[in-house]
Tab-separated table of N, CA and C in Angstrom:
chain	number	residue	atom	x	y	z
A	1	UNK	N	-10.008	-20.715	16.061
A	1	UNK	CA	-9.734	-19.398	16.593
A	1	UNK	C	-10.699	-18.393	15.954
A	2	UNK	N	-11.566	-17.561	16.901
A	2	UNK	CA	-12.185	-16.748	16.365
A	2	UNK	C	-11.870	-15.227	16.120
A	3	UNK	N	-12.529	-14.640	15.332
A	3	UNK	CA	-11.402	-13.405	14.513
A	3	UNK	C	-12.618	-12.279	14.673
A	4	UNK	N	-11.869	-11.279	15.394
A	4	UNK	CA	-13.134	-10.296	15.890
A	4	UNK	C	-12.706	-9.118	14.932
A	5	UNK	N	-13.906	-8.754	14.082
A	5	UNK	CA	-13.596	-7.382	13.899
A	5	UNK	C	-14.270	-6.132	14.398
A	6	UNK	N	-13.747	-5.381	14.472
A	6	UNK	CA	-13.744	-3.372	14.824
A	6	UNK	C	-13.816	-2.844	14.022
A	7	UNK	N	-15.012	-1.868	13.853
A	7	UNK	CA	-14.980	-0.747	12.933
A	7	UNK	C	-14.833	0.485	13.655
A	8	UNK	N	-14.500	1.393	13.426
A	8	UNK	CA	-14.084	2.468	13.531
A	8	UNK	C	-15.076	3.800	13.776
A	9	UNK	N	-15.167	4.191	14.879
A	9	UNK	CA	-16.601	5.239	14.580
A	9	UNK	C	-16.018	6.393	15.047
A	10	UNK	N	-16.747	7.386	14.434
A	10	UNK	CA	-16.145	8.790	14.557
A	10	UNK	C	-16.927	9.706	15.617
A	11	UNK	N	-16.005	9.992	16.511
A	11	UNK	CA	-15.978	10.432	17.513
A	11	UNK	C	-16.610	11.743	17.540
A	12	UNK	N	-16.748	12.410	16.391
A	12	UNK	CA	-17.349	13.362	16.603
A	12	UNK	C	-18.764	13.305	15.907
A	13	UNK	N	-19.071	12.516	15.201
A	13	UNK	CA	-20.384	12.521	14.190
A	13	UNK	C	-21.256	11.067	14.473
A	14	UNK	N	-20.276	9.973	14.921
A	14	UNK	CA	-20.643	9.158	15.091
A	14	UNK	C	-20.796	8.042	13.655
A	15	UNK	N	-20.400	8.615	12.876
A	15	UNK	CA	-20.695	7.983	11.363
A	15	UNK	C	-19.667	7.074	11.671
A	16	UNK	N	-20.118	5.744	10.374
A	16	UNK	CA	-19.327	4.745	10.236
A	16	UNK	C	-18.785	4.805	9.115
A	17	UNK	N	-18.849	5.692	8.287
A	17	UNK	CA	-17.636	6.185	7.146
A	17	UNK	C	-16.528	7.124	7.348
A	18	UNK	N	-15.592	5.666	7.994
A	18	UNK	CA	-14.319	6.117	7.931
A	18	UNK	C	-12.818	5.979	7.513
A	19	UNK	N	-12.368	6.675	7.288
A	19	UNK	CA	-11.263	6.266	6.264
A	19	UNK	C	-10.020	6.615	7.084
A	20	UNK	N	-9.197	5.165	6.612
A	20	UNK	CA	-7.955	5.380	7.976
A	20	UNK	C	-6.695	5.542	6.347
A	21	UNK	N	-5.962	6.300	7.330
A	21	UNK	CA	-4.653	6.595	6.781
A	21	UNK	C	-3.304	6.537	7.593
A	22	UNK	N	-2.600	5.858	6.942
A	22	UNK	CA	-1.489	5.569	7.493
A	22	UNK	C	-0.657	6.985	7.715
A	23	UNK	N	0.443	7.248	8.580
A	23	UNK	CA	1.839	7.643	8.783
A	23	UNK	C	3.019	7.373	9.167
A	24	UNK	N	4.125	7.068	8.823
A	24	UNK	CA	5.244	6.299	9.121
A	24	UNK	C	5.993	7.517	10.227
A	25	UNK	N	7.046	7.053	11.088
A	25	UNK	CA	7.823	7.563	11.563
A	25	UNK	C	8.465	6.549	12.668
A	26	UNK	N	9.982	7.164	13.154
A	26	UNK	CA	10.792	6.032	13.664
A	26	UNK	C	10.615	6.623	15.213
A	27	UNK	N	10.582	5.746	15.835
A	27	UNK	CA	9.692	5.819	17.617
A	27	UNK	C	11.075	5.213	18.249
A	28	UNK	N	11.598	6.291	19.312
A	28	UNK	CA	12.653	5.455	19.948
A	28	UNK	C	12.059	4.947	21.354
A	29	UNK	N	11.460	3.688	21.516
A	29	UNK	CA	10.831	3.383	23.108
A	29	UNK	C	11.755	2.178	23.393
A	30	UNK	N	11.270	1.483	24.639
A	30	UNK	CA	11.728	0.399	25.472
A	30	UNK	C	11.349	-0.650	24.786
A	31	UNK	N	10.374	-0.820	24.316
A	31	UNK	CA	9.861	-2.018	23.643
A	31	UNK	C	9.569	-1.524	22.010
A	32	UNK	N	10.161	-1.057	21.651
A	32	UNK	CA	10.682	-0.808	20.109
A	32	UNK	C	10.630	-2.186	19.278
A	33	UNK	N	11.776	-3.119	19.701
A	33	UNK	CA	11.783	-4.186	18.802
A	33	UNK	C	10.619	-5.112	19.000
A	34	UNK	N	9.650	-5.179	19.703
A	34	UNK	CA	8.619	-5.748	20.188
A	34	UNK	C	7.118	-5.545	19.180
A	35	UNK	N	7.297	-3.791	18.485
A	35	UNK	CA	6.219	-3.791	18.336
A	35	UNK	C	6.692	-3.497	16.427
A	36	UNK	N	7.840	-3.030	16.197
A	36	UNK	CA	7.705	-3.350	14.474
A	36	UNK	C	9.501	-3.198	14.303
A	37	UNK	N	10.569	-3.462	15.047
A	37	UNK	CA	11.748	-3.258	14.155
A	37	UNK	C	12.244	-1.813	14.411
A	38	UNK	N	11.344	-1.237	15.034
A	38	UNK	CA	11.847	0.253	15.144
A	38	UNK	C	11.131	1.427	14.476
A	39	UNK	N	10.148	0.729	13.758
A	39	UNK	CA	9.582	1.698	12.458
A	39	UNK	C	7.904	1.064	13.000
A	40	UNK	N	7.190	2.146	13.342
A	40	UNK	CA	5.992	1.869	13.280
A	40	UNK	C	5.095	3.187	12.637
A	41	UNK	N	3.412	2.495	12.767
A	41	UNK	CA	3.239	3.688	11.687
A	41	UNK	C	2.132	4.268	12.793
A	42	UNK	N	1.554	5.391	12.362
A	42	UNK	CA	0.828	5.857	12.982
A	42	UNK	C	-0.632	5.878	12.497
A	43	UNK	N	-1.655	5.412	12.933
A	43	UNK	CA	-3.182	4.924	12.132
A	43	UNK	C	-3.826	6.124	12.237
A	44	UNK	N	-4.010	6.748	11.380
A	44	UNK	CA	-4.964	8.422	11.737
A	44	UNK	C	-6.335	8.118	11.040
A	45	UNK	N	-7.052	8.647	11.490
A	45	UNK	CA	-8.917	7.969	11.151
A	45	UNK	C	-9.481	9.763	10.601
A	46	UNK	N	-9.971	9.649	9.675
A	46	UNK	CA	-10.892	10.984	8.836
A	46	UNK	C	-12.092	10.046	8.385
A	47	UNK	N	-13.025	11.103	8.967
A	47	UNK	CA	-14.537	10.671	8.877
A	47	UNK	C	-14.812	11.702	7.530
A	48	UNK	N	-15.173	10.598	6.279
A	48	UNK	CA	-16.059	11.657	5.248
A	48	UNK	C	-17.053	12.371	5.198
A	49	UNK	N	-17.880	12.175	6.489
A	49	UNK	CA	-18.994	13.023	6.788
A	49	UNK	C	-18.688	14.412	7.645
A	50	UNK	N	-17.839	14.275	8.337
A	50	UNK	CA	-17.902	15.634	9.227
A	50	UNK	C	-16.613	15.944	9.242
A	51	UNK	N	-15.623	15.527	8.155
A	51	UNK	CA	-13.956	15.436	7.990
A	51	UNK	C	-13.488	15.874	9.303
A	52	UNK	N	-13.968	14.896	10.217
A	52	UNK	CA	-12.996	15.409	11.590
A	52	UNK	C	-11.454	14.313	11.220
A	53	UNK	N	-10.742	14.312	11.956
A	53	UNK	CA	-9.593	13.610	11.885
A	53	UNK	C	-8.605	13.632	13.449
A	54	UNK	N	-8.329	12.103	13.773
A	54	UNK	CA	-8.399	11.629	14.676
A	54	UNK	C	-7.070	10.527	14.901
A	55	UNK	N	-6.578	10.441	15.597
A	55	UNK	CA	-5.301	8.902	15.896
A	55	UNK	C	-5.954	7.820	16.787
């Protein structure tokens, strides 16, 4: 099985220095138990070059 990775590019600068940060919060949807138990997090992306910040 081959294993692809993604990096992350910033949408506004285009740089590849980017730094992801997590946020937690509880999501009430249809497919809830499908995607973490009820608790998922939210992936937010800040570029150190042009500190834009992004989901």
């Amino acid at each position: 099985m081959a294993r692809i990775i993604v990096a992350e590019v910033c949408p506004a600068c285009g740089s590849l220095d980017v730094q992801p940060r997590e946020r937690w919060f509880h999501v009430d949807v249809e497919r809830r138990d499908a995607i973490d138990e009820g608790w998922i997090d939210a992936l937010e992306f800040a570029c150190r070059d042009c500190l834009a910040v992004w989901i």
